[in-house]
XYZ file of C-alpha atoms in Angstrom:
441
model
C -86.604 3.135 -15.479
C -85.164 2.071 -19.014
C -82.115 4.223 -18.353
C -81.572 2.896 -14.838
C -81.704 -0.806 -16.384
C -79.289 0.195 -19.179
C -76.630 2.096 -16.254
C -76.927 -1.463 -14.697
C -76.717 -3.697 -17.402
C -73.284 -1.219 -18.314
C -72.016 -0.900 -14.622
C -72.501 -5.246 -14.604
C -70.403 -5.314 -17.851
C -67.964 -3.508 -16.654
C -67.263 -5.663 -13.320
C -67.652 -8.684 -15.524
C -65.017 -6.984 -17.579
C -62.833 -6.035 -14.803
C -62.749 -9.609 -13.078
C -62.240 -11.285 -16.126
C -59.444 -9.262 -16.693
C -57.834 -9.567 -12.944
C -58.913 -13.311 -12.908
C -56.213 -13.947 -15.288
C -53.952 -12.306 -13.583
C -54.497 -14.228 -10.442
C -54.082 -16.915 -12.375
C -50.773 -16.259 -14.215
C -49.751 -15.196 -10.441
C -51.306 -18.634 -9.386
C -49.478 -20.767 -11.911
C -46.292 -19.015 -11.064
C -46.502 -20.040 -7.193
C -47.321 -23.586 -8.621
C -44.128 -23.792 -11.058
C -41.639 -22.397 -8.764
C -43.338 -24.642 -5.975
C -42.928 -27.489 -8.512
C -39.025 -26.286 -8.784
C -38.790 -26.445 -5.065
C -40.577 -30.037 -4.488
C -38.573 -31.010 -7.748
C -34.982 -30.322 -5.941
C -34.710 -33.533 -3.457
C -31.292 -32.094 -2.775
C -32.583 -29.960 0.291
C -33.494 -32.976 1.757
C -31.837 -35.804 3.559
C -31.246 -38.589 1.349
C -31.633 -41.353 4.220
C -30.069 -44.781 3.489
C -31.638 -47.906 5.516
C -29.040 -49.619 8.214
C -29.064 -53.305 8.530
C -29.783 -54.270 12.193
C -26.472 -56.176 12.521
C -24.613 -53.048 11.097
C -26.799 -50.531 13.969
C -25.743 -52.970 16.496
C -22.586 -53.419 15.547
C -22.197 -49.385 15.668
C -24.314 -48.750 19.031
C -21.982 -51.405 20.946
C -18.893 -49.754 19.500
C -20.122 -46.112 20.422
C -21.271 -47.105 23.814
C -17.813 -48.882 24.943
C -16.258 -46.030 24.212
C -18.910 -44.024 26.243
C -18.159 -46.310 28.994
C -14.536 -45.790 29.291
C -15.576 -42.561 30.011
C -17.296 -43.392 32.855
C -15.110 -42.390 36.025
C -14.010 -39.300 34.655
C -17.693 -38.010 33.695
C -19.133 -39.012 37.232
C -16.171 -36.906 39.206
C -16.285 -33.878 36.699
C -18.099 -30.589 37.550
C -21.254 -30.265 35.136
C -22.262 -26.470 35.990
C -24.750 -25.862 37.486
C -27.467 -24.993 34.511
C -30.533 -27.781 33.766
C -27.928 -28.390 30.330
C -24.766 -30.341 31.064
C -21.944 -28.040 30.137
C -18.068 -30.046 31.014
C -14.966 -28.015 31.359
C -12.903 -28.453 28.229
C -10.211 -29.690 30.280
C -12.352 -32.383 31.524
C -13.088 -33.285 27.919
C -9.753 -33.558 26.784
C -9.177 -35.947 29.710
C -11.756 -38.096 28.374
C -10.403 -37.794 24.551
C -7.098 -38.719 25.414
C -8.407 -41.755 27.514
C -10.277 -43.028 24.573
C -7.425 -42.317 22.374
C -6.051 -45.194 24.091
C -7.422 -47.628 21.807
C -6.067 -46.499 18.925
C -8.782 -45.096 17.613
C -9.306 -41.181 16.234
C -10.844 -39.181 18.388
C -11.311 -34.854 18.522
C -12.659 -32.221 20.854
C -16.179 -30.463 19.162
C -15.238 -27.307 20.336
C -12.182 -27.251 17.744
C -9.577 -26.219 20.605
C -8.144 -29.697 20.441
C -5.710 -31.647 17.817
C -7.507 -34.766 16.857
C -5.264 -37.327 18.187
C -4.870 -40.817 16.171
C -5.675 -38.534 13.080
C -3.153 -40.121 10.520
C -5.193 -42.920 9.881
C -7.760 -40.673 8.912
C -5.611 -38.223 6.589
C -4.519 -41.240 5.103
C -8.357 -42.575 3.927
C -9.366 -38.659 2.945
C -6.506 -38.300 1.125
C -7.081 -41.715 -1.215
C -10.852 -40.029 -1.556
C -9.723 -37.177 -2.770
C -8.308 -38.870 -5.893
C -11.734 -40.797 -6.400
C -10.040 -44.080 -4.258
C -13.393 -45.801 -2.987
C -11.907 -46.295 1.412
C -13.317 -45.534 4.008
C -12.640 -44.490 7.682
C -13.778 -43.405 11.630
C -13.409 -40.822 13.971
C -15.090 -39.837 17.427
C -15.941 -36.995 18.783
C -16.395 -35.462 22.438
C -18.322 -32.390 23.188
C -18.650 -30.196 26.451
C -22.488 -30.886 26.516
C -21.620 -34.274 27.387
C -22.729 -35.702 23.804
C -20.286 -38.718 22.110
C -20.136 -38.587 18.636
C -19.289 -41.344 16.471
C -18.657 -40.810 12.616
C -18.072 -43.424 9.735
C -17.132 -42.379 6.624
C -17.617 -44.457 3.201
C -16.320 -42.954 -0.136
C -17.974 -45.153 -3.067
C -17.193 -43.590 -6.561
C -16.196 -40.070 -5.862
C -19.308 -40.156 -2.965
C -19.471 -39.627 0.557
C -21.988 -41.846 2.881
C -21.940 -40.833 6.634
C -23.360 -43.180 9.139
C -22.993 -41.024 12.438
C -24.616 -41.833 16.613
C -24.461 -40.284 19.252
C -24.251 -41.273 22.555
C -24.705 -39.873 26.425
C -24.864 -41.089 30.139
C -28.582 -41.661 31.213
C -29.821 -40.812 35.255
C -28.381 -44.501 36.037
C -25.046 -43.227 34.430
C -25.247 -46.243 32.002
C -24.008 -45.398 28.561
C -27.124 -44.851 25.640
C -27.621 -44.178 22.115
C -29.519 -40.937 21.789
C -29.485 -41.118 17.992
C -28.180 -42.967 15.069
C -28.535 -42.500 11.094
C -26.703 -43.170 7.414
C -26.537 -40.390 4.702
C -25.527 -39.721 1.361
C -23.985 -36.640 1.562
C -24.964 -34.027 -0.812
C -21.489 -32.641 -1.266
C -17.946 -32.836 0.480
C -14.424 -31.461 0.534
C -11.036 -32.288 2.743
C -9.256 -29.124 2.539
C -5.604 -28.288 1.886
C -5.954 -26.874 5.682
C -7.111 -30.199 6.443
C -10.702 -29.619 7.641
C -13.290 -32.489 6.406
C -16.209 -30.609 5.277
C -19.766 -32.208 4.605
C -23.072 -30.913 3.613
C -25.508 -32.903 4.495
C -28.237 -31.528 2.303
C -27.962 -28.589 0.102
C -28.241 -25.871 2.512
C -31.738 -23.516 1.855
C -30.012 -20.907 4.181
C -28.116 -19.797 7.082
C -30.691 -20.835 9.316
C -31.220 -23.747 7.742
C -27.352 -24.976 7.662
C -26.645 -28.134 7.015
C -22.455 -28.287 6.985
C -20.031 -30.234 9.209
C -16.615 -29.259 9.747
C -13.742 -31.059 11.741
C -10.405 -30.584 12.108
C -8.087 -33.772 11.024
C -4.575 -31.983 10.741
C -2.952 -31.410 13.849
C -2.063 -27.110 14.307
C 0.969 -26.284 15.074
C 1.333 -26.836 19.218
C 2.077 -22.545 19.512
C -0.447 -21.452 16.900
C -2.979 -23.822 19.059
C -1.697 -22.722 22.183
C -1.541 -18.212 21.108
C -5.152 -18.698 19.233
C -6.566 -20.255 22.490
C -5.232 -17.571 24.510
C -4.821 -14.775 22.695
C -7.790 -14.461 19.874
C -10.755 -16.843 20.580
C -11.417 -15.028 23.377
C -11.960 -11.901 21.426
C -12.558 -13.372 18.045
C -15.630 -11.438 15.957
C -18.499 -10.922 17.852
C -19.702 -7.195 19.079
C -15.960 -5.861 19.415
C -13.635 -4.552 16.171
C -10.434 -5.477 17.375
C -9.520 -8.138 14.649
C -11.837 -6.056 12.477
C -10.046 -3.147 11.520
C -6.488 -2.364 10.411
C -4.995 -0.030 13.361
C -1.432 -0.355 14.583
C 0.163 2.079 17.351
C 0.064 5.075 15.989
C -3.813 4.392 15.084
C -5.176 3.302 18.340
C -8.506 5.543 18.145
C -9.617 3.000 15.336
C -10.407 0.606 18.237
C -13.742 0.487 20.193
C -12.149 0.054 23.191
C -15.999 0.251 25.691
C -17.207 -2.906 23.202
C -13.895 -4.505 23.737
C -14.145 -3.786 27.838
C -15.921 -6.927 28.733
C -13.637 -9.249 26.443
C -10.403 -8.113 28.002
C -12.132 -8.292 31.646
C -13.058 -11.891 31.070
C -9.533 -12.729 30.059
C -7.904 -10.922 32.786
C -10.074 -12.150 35.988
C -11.483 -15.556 34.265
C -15.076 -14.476 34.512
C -17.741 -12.996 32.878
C -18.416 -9.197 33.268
C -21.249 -8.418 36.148
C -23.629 -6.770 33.596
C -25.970 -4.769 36.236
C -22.815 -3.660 38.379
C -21.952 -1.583 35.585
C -25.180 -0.374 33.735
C -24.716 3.386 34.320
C -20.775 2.539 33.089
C -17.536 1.353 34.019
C -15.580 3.279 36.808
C -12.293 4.725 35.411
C -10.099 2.675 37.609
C -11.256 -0.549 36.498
C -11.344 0.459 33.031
C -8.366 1.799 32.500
C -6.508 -1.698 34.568
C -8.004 -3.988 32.066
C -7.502 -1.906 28.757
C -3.712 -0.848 29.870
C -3.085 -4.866 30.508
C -3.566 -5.334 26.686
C -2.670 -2.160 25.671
C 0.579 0.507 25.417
C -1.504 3.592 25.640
C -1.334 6.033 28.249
C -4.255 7.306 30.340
C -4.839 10.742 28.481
C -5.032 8.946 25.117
C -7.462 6.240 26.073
C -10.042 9.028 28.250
C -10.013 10.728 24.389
C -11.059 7.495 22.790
C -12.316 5.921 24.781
C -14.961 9.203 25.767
C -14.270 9.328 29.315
C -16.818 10.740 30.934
C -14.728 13.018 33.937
C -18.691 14.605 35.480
C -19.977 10.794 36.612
C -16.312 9.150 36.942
C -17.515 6.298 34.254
C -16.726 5.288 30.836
C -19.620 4.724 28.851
C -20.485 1.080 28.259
C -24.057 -0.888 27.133
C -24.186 -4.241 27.370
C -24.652 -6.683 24.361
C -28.637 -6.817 22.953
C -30.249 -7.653 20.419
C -30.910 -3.688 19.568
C -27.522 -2.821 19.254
C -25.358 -5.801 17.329
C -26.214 -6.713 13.594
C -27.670 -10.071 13.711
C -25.262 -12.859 11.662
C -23.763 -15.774 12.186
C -20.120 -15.257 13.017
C -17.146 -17.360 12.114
C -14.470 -18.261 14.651
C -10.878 -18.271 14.372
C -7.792 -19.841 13.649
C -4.154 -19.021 14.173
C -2.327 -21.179 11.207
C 0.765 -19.522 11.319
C 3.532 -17.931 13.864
C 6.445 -16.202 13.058
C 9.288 -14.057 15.858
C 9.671 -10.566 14.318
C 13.221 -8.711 15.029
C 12.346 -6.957 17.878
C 10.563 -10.418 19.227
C 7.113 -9.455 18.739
C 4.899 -12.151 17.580
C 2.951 -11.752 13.963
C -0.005 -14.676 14.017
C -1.456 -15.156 11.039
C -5.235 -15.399 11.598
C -8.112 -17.686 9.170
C -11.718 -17.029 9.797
C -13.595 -20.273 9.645
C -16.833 -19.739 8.802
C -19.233 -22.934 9.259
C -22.665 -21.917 7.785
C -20.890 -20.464 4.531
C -18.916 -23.989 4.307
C -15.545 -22.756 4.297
C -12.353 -22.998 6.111
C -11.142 -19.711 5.529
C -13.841 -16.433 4.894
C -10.965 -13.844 5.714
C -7.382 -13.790 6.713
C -5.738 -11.082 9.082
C -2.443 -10.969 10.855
C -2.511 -9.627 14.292
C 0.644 -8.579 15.930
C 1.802 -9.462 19.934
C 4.565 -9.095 22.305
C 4.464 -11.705 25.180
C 5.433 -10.380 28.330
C 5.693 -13.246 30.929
C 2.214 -14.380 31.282
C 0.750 -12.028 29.509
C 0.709 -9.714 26.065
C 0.321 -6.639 25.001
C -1.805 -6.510 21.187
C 0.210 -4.296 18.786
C -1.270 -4.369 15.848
C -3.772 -5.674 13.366
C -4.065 -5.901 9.730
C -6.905 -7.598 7.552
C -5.837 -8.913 4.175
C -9.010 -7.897 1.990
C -7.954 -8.712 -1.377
C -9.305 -12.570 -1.912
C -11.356 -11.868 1.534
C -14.683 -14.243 0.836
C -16.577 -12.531 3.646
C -15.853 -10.038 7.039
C -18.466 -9.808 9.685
C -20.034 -6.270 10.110
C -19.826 -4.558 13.286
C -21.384 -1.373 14.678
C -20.295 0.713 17.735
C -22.593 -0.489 20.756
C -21.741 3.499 21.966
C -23.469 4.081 18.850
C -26.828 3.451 19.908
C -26.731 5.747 23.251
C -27.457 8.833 21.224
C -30.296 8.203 22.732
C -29.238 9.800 26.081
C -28.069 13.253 27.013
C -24.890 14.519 25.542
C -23.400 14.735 29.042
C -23.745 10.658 28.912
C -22.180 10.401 25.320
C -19.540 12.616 24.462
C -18.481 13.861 27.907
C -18.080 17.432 29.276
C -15.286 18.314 27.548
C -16.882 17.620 23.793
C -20.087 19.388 25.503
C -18.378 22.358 25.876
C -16.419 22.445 22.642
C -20.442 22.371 21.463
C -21.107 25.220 23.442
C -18.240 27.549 21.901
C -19.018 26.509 18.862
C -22.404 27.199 18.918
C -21.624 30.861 20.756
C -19.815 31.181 17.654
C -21.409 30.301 15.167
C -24.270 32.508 16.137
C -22.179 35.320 16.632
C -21.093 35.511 13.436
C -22.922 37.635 10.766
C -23.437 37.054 6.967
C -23.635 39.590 3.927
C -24.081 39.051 0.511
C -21.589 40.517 -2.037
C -23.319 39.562 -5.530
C -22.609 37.065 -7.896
C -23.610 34.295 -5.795
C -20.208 34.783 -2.446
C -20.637 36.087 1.027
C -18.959 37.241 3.209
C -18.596 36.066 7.248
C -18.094 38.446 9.949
């Protein structure tokens, strides 16, 4: 009985011991999580630092923002909206509207960035006093295809940046209404050489958590504007490596031409790619009449890269999901330069602007044309790595059918090169000669 009490009192000791010693652990773990959530609550710069309008200054605003709204009016009401629950306005049809605004003098852009702000000088003109830590200040609007009116004041005070910005739609009765309106100090702000006026609204925690704005104020360059929009935004970054890799003729197997398929298809017929017609893959025909639009490259070459699959008739294609694409934000592109080459190819010189990293430039590449009436033929591109800030990954969507029989992959001809060299391979016979060589027979 005596020894039973002492194993208890011992065993007792020993817990005691053991959560003493773990307690202040917990607690050195617990006082950690309390400092850096100190830090955090500490940092105000993550959040909005909200300044308080005066009610003649929000009116003033609202009536402004909503006459320009209205002037809008007969052109919204005839346009064609889609036909989604979300308003979504040909870009044409905004452009329309931009330029009748424009009318009043006043500076006024497109928010999908495919569209020189128009009035802009007045604008240059009060960024570029800021810049030099001139208190000024200045206004631009903004249209967007969801049918959203954006209007943006800008007030530099002592090297800072206050934003008062509303926004603005059509309601049911088609009767112009502020949806939202608000004045910031800015956490930080740049007008680039490029001229893009950059704010961050609040320190950004992440890319999820973003909190830049980027607009255009320079005017491009009427053919780098007109080649990007036609030539490269279409493609640009995502789930395709054509403005990815260096290749050039003589290097046309760098290309994924099956991710690139439903990019060139959209540009050639003006519609999106009928995802379920083509599941089990895209017949040869049709194939081969987009890629060869874009492309010098004869049939033979492309069914080798392109793993033509001659049993089914089909090149292998999968379309885009969320199992086969790395998930990142992606960057969109800008042609700032043009020049004619000597046998009157076109060399575009290609800037990556990259929102949610906050600048106007991540990479730069140079991707080489010829025009042929009203159309082009790609030639060549070349990335220029050295000073690149940051190039989207990219992964072969083909990659992820390895899944599937070798018949659906690599095609019978690479099936059968498997076969020989498998017949051979087992064929052959291996002796040992000493000293650590064999010999194959």
């Amino acid at each position: 009985m005596l020894m039973k009490k002492m194993l208890a009192i011992i065993l007792v000791s020993l817990v005691l011991s053991g959560c003493e010693k773990n307690g202040s652990q917990n607690d050195l773990i617990i006082n950690n999580t309390e400092e850096e959530n100190v830090v955090m609550d500490e940092n105000d710069d993550y959040e909005l630092k909200n300044i308080e309008m005066g009610r003649k200054e929000e009116k003033d605003i609202s009536d402004r923002l909503r006459k320009m709204v209205g002037k809008c009016k007969r052109i919204y009401s005839q346009a064609d909206k889609g036909n989604a629950s979300n308003i979504v306005l040909e870009e044409e049809t905004v452009h329309t509207m931009i330029e009748s605004i424009a009318e009043e003098n006043v500076a006024i852009t497109c928010g999908s960035h495919d569209y020189n702000m128009l009035n802009y000088k007045q604008v240059d003109d009060a960024l570029s006093l800021a810049k030099t830590g001139e208190n000024t200040e200045t206004e631009f609007f903004v249209i967007n295809t969801s049918g959203v009116w954006i209007y943006n004041k800008l007030q530099f005070k002592n090297k800072d940046l206050y934003v008062t910005s509303a926004t603005a739609a059509f309601d049911d009765n088609m009767s112009p209404h502020i949806v939202q309106i608000e004045k910031i100090q800015v956490y930080d702000w740049n007008y680039t050489d490029k001229g893009w006026i950059i704010w961050e609204k609040a320190l950004s925690r992440n890319q999820e958590m973003d909190m830049h704005v980027f607009y255009r104020i320079l005017p491009l360059d009427e053919q780098c504007r007109e080649l990007g929009n036609k030539c490269i935004t279409p493609v640009s970054y995502f789930c395709n490596n054509l403005f990815l890799v260096d290749w050039n003729q003589n290097s046309l197997e760098n290309i994924e031409f099956n991710d690139l398929f439903e990019f060139l298809y959209t540009m050639k017929y003006g519609e999106k790619i009928d995802e379920k017609k083509y599941a089990s893959g895209i017949p040869k025909v049709e194939f081969e009449e987009v890629v060869t639009t874009y492309f010098d490259i004869s049939i033979e070459t492309l069914e080798i890269y392109a793993q033509y699959d001659d049993v089914k008739g089909v090149y292998p294609w999968e379309a885009i999901g969320p199992w086969n694409r790395i998930q990142q934000f992606q960057p969109f592109p800008e042609v700032v330069n043009c020049i004619e080459n000597e046998d009157g190819s076109l060399t575009l010189t290609v800037e990556a602007v990259f929102q949610e990293e906050g600048t106007d430039c991540s990479f730069r590449h140079e991707v080489t044309i010829r025009e042929e009436g009203d159309k082009w033929i790609y030639l060549g591109n070349c990335i220029e790595r050295e000073g690149a800030y940051k190039i989207p990954e990219y992964k072969p969507r083909r990659g992820q059918l390895s899944m599937h029989s070798p018949y659906e992959t690599a095609g019978i001809k690479d099936t059968c090169y498997l076969i020989r060299a498998a017949k051979r391979f087992y064929s052959t016979s291996m002796r040992a000669m000493g000293s650590g060589s064999y010999e194959m027979r």
